[in-house]
Structures are given as structure tokens and as C-alpha cells.
mmCIF file of C-alpha atoms and ligand atoms in Angstrom:
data_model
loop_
_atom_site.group_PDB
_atom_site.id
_atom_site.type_symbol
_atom_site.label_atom_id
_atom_site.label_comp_id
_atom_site.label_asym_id
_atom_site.label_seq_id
_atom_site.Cartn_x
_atom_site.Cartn_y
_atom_site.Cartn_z
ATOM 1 C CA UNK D 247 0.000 0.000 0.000
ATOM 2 C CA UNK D 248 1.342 3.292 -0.801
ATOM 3 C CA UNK D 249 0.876 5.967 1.492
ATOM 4 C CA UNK D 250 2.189 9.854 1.138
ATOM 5 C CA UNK D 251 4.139 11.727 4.054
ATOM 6 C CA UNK D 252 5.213 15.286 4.353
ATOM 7 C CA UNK D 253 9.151 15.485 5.875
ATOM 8 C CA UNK D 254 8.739 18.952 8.253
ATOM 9 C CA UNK D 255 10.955 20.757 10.919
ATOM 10 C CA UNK D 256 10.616 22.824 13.994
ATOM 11 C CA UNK D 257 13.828 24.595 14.453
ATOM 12 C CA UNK D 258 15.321 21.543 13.531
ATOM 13 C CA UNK D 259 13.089 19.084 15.936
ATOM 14 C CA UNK D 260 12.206 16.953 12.606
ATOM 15 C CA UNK D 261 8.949 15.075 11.899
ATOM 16 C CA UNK D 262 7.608 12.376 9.543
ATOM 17 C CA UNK D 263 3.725 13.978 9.428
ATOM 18 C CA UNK D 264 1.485 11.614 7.794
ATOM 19 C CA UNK D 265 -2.494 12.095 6.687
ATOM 20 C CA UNK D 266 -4.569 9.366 8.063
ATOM 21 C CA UNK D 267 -7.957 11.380 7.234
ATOM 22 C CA UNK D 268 -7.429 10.855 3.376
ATOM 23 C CA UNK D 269 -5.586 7.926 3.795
ATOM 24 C CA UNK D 270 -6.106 4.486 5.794
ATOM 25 C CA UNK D 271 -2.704 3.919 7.801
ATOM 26 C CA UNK D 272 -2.887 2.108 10.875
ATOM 27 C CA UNK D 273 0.468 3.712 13.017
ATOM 28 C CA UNK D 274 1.938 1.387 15.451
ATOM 29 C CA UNK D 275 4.926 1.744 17.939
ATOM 30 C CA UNK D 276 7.483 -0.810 14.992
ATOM 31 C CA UNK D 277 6.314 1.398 12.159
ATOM 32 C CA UNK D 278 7.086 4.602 13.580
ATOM 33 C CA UNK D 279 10.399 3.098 14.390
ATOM 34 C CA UNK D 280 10.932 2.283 11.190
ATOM 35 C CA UNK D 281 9.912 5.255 9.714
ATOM 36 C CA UNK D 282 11.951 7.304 12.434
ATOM 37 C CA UNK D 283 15.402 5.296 11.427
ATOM 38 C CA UNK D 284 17.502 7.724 9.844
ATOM 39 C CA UNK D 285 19.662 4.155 8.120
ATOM 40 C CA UNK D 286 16.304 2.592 7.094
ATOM 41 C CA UNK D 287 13.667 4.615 7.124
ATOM 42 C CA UNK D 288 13.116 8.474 6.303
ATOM 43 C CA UNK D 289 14.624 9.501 9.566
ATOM 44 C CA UNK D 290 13.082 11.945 12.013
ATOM 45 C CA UNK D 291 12.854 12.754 15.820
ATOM 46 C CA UNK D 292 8.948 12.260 16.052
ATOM 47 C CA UNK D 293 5.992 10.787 13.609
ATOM 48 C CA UNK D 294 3.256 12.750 13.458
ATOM 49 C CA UNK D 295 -0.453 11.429 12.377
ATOM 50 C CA UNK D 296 -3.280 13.474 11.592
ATOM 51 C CA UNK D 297 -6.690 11.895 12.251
ATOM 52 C CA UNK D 298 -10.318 13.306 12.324
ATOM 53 C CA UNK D 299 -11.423 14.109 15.600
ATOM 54 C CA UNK D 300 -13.001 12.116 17.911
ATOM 55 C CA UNK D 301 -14.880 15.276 19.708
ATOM 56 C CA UNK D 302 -17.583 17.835 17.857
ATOM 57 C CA UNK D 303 -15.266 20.766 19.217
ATOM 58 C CA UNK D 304 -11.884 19.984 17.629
ATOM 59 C CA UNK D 305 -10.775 20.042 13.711
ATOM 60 C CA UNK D 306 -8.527 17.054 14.320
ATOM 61 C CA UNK D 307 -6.794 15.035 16.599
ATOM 62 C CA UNK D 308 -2.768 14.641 15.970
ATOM 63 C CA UNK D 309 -0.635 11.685 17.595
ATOM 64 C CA UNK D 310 2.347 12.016 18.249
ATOM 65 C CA UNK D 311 5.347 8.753 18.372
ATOM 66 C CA UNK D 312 8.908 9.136 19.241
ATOM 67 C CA UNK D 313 11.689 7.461 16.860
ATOM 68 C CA UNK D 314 11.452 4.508 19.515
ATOM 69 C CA UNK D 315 8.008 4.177 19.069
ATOM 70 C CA UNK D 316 6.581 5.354 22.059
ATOM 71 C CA UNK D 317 3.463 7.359 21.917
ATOM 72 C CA UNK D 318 3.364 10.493 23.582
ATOM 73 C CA UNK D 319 1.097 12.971 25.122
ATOM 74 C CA UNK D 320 2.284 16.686 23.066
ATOM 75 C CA UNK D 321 4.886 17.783 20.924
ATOM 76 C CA UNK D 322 4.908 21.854 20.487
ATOM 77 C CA UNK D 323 7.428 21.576 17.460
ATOM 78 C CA UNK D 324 5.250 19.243 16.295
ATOM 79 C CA UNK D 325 2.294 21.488 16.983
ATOM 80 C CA UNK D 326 3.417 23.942 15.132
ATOM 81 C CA UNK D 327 4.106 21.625 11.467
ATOM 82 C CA UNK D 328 0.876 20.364 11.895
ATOM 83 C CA UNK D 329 -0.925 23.504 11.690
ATOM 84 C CA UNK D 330 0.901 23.750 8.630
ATOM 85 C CA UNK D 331 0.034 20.789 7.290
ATOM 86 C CA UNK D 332 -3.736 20.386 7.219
ATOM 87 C CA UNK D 333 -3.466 23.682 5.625
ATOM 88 C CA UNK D 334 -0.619 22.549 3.081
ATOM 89 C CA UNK D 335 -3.089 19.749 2.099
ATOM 90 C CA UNK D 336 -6.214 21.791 2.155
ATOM 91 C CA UNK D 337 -7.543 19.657 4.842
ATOM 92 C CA UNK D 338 -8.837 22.919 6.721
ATOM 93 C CA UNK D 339 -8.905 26.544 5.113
ATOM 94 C CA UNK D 340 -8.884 27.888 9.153
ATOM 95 C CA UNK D 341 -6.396 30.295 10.651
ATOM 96 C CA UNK D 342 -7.609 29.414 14.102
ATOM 97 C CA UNK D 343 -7.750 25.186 14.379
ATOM 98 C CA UNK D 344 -8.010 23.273 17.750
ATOM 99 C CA UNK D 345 -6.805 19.660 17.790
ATOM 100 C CA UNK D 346 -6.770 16.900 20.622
ATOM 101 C CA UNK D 347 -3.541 15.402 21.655
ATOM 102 C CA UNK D 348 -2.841 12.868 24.111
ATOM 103 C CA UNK D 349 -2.091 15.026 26.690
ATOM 104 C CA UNK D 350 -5.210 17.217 25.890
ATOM 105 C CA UNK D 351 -6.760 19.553 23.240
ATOM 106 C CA UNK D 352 -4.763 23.029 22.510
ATOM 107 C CA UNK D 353 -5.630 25.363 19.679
ATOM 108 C CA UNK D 354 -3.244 26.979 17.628
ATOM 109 C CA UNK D 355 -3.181 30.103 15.333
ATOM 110 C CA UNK D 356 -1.248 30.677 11.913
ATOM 111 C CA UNK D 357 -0.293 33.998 11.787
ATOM 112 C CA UNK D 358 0.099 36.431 7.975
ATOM 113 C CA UNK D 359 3.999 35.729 8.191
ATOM 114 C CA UNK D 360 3.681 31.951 8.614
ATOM 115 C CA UNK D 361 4.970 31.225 12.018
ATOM 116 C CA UNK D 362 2.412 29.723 14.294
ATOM 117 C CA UNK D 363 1.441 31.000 17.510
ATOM 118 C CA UNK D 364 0.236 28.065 19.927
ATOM 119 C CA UNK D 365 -1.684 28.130 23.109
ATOM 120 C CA UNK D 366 0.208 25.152 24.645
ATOM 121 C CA UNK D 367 -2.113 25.212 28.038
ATOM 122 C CA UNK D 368 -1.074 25.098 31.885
ATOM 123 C CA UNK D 369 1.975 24.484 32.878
ATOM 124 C CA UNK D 370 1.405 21.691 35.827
ATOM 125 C CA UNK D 371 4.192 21.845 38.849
ATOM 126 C CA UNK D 372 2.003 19.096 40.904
ATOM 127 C CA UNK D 373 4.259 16.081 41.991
ATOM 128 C CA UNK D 374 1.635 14.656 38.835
ATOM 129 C CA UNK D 375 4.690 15.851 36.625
ATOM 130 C CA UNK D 376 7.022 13.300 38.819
ATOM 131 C CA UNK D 377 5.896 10.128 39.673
ATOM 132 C CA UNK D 378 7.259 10.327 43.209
ATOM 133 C CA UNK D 379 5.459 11.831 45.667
ATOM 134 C CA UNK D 380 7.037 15.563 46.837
ATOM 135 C CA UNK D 381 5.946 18.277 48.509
ATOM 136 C CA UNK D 382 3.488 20.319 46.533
ATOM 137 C CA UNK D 383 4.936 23.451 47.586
ATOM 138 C CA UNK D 384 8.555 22.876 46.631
ATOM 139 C CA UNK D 385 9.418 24.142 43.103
ATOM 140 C CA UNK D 386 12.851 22.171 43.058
ATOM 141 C CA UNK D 387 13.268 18.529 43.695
ATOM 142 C CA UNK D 388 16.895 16.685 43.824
ATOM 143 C CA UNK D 389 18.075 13.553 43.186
ATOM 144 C CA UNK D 390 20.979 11.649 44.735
ATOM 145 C CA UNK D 391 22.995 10.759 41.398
ATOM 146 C CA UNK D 392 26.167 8.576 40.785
ATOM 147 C CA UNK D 393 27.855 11.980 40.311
ATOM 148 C CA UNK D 394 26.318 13.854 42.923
ATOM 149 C CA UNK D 395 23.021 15.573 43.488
ATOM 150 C CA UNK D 396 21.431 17.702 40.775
ATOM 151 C CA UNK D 397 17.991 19.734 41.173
ATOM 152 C CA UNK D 398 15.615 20.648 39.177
ATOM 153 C CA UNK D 399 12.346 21.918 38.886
ATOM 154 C CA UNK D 400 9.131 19.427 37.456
ATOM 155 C CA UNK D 401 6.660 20.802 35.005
ATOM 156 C CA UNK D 402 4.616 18.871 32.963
ATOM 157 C CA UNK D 403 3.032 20.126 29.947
ATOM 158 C CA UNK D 404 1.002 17.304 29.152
ATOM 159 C CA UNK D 405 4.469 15.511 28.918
ATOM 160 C CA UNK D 406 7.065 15.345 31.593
ATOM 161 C CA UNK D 407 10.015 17.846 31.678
ATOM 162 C CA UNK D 408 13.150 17.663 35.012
ATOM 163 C CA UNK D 409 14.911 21.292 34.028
ATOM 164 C CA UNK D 410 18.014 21.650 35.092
ATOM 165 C CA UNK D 411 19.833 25.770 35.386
ATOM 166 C CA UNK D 412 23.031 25.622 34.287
ATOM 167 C CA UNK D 413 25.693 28.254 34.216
ATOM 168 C CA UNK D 414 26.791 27.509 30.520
ATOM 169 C CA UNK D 415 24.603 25.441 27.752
ATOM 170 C CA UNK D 416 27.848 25.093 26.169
ATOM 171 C CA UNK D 417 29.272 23.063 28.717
ATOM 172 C CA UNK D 418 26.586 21.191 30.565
ATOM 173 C CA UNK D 419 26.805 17.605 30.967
ATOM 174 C CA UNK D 420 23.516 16.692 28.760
ATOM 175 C CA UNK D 421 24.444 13.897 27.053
ATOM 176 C CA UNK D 422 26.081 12.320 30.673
ATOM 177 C CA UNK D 423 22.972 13.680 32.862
ATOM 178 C CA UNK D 424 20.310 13.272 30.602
ATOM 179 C CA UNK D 425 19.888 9.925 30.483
ATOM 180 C CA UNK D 426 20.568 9.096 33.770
ATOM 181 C CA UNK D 427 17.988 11.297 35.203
ATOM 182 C CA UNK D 428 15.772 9.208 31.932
ATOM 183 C CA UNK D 429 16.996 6.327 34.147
ATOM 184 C CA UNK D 430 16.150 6.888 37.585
ATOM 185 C CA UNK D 431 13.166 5.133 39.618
ATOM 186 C CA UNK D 432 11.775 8.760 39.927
ATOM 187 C CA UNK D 433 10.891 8.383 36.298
ATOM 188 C CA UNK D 434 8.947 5.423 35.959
ATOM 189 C CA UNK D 435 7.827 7.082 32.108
ATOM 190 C CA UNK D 436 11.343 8.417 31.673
ATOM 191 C CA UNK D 437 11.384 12.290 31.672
ATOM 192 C CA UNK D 438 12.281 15.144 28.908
ATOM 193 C CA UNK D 439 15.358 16.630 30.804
ATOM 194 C CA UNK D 440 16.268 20.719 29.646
ATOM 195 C CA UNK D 441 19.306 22.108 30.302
ATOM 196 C CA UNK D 442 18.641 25.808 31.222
ATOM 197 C CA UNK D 443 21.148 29.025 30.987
ATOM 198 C CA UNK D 444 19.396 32.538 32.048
ATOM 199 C CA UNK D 445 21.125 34.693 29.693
ATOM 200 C CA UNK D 446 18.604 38.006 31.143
ATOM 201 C CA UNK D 447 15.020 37.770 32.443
ATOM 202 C CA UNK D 448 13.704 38.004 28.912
ATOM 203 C CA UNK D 449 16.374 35.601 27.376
ATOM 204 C CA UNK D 450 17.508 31.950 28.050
ATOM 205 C CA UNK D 451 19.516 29.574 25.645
ATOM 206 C CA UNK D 452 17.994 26.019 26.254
ATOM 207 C CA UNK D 453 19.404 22.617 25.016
ATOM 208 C CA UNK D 454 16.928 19.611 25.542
ATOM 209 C CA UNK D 455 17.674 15.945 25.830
ATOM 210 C CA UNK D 456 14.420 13.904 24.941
ATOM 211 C CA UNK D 457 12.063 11.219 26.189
ATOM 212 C CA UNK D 458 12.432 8.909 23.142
ATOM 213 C CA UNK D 459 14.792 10.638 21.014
ATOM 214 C CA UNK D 460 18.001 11.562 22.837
ATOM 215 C CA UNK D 461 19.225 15.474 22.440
ATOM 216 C CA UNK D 462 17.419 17.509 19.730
ATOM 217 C CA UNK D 463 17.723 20.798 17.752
ATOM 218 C CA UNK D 464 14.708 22.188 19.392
ATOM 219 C CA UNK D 465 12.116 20.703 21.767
ATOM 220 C CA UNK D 466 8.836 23.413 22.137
ATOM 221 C CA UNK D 467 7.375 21.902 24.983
ATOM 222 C CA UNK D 468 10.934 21.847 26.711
ATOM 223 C CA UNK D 469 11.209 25.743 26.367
ATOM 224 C CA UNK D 470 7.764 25.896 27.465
ATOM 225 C CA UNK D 471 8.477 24.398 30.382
ATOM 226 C CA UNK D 472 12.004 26.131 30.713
ATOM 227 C CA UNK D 473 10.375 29.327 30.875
ATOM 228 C CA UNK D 474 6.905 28.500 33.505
ATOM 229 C CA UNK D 475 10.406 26.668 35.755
ATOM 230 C CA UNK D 476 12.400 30.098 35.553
ATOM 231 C CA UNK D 477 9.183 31.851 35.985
ATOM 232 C CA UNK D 478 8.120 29.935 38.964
ATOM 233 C CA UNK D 479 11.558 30.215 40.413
ATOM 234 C CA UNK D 480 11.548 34.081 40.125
ATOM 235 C CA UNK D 481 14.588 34.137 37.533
ATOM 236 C CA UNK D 482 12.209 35.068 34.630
ATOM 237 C CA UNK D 483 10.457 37.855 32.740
ATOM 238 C CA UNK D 484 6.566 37.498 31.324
ATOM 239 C CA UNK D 485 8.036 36.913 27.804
ATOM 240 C CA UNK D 486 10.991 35.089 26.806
ATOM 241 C CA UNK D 487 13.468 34.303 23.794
ATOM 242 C CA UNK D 488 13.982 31.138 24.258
ATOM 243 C CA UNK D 489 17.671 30.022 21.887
ATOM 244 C CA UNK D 490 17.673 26.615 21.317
ATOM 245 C CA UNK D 491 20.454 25.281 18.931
ATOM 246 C CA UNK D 492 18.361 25.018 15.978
ATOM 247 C CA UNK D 493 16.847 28.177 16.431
ATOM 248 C CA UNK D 494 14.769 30.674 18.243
ATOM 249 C CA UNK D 495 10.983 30.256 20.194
ATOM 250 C CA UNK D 496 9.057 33.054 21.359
ATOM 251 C CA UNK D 497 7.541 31.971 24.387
ATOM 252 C CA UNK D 498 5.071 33.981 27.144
ATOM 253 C CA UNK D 499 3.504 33.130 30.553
ATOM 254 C CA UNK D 500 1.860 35.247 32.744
ATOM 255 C CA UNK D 501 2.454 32.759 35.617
ATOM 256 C CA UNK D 502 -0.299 31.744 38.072
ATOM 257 C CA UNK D 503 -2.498 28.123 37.995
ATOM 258 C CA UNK D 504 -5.141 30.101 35.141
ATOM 259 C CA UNK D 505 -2.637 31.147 32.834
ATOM 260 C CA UNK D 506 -1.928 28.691 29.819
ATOM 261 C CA UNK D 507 2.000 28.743 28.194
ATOM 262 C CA UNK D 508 2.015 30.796 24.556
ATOM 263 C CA UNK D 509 4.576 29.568 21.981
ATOM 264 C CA UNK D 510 5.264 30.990 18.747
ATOM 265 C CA UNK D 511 7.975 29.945 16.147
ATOM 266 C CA UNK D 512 8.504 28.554 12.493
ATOM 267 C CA UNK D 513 7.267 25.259 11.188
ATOM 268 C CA UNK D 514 9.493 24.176 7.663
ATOM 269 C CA UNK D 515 8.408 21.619 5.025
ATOM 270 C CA UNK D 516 11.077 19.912 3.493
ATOM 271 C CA UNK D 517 9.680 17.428 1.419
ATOM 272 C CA UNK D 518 6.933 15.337 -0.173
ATOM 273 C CA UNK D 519 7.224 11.494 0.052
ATOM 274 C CA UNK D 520 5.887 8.212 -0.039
ATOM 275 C CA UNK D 521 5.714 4.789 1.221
ATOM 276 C CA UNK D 522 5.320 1.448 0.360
ATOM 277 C CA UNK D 523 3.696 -0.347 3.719
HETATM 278 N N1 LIG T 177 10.078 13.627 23.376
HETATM 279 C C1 LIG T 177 8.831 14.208 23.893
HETATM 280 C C2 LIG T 177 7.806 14.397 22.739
HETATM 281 C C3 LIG T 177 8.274 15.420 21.690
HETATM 282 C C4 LIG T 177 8.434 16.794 22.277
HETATM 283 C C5 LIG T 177 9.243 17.810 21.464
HETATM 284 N N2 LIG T 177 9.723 17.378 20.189
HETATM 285 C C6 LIG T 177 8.508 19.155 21.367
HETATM 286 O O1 LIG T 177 8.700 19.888 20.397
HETATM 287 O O2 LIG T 177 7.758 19.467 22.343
HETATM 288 C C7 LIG T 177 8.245 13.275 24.973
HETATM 289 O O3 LIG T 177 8.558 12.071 24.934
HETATM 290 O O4 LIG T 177 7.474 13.767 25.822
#
């Protein structure tokens, strides 16, 4: 069977985005692997599929699969391409579209210039973003490591994100930390872990190392997160320029339980494809 596929970026964060409303494809945890294999498949950090929605008040629902196959709960980078996408393939004519996820519905906005502006919803500091029970009130957590203790602050934004402030991007330990904090009871679901240096209250440079897909160029609901931990902490402005290394996010939260996390960046298409399944 041959099915069509759109190759897309986020500031790098790459995606496999494939229509299952015109077309019948049945995604499973091996295919996306396969299709995620950068030897011998098309190679990306995330597959995307776009179905119809399963509520009256969304335009579509969008699942989201790491390259190892596990399906998550919200990609922003990911977000962002897809709004793209249904337009790309005239599957909506809308400006304003509203799609479920697995970690809840969020409705995005296309603006004139062709970035997308995305209202990612709450940030969540509960202990609901870390498996282990905490103290509700602390904003940090640390961990006894083989290297020492390292803290960080838990936000969830549908998925889970430890970040970590660092003096120096440049020099922090992510590929050494990152998967051991993936690694550690406290993360029965492993954990997105972001790497965080406050450049000014209205700028941080971010790196993230990924549930699923090990460090990436860009990770939208890591800087989201980046920013409501910084913000939380009292080390961060309303609005933020987030610099990841593939690029730059615009990112705003007013702070408090009511306020949702904004987003706005670029989403590239690469290239048209197909498959033989
Ligand atoms: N690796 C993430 C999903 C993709 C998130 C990232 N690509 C983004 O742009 O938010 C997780 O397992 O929760």
C-alpha cells in the first residue's frame, strides 16, 4: 500500500507527518520506528499522524510517536508543522484550528507571516509531573545521582520535563545527565530533561535531551516548560526568547495556575514522500 508523508521541521526538531484522514494507515509503535530510522527509514525525531477528531469541538486530533516508538502525550514543534500541514493539504482553510492530543486539546493560530502561535495550556508543577510523591509546595526537587546531586524543577506540559539551570549550555553535561535522570526510579515514564542558561530575564539559551529521542535541535514543549520553571523560580520575565540550537521560540507566561503557556515559532516543510507499507 502506498501511502504519502510530508518530511517537516521545527527549528530543527524533525517530523515524519502523515495524513490518516485521506488515507487508511494504521500507526503502530514498529512502524514509527521504522519510519523514524535515519539508516532505514526516512529519519526523524517524532511521527506525526493526523486523524479526524473524535470530539464535535476539535478540527482534528494529531498523535504524536517518538523514533522509539513510544506514543506520547504533546509535541509543540510538532504542533506547530501540523498547523501547517492540514493547511498545506487543504484539509482545513482555518487560521484558528483546535486539535486533541494525548495530553489534551490546545488550539493553535497561523499567523500572515507563517509562524504559528500556539496556546500550549497550563503548565502543571504538581508532583503529577514526577511520579514520586514531593511536597506540593517545593518548586525544586533533587536527586541523589552517581555523580552527585542535581535539582531541578518538574513541570509537565502534558508531557514530563526535570529542568536543570546551568551556568553555561555550552558546557553542561547533557548527554552524561540526561539519560541518567531518563533512568532513575523517579521516572517510571522516563522524563524530557532541559538544560537551562538565564542569559537576562527576557532571554535563556535552552538545550533539551528527549524522552524517546536523545538530544534535539529544538524541543517546544521543553522551552515551554524552561520558561513556567524560571518563571516559577523568580529568575524570569513574562516573555521570553527562548535560543535553542536550531533556532529561536518566542515563548510567554503570565504565571499563576489560570494562565496557559504561549509559543510561537517557524514550522518548515522539506519534502513530499511516499511509502510502500
Ligand atoms: N520527546 C517528547 C515528545 C516530543 C516533544 C518535542 N519534540 C517538542 O517539540 O515538544 C516526549 O517524549 O514527551
Amino acid at each position: 500500500m502506498t501511502v504519502k508523508f510530508t518530511k517537516m521541521h521545527g527549528l530543527g526538531n524533525d517530523f515524519v507527518v502523515i495524513d490518516a484522514v485521506t488515507q487508511r494507515v494504521r500507526m503502530s509503535p514498529e512502524l514509527a520506528r521504522q519510519l523514524a530510522d535515519r539508516h532505514f527509514g526516512v529519519g526523524c525525531d517524532q511521527v506525526l499522524v493526523v486523524e479526524p477528531p473524535h470530539s464535535p469541538e476539535t478540527d482534528f486530533c494529531y498523535r504524536i510517536f517518538n523514533a522509539d516508538g513510544s506514543e506520547v502525550e504533546q509535541c509543540g514543534n510538532g504542533a506547530r508543522c501540523f498547523a501547517r500541514f492540514v493547511r498545506d493539504h487543504g484539509l482545513t482553510m482555518k487560521r484558528r484550528i483546535s486539535v486533541e492530543t494525548k495530553g489534551g486539546a490546545i488550539t493553535l493560530r497561523v499567523e500572515p507571516d507563517g509562524q504559528v502561535t500556539v496556546n500550549m495550556g497550563r503548565p502543571r508543577f504538581e508532583p503529577t509531573a514526577l511520579p514520586f510523591q514531593a511536597d506540593r509546595a517545593r518548586k525544586r526537587y533533587t536527586l541523589e545521582l552517581e555523580d552527585g546531586p542535581v535539582s531541578f524543577a518538574a513541570v509537565s506540559m502534558g508531557n514530563p520535563h526535570a529542568v536543570i539551570r546551568v551556568d553555561s549550555v555550552d558546557s553542561a553535561p547533557v548527554a552524561r545527565l540526561g539519560p541518567a535522570l531518563q533512568a532513575h526510579p523517579a521516572f517510571p515514564k522516563s522524563v524530557n530533561v532541559g538544560f537551562m542558561e538565564v542569559v537576562r530575564r527576557d532571554h535563556i539559551r535552552l538545550r533539551v535531551f528527549e524522552r524517546g529521542a536523545g538530544e534535539t535541535l529544538a524541543c517546544g514543549t521543553g522551552a515551554c516548560a524552561a520558561v513556567a520553571a524560571g518563571r516559577q523560580l523568580g529568575w524570569l520575565a513574562e516573555r521570553v526568547r527562548v535560543d535553542l540550537p536550531g533556532g529561536r521560540l518566542s515563548i510567554r507566561w503570565q504565571g499563576g495556575r489560570k494562565h496557559p503557556v504561549w509559543m510561537t515559532g517557524p514550522a518548515t516543510r522539506v519534502f513530499e514522500g511516499q511509502l510502500e507499507l
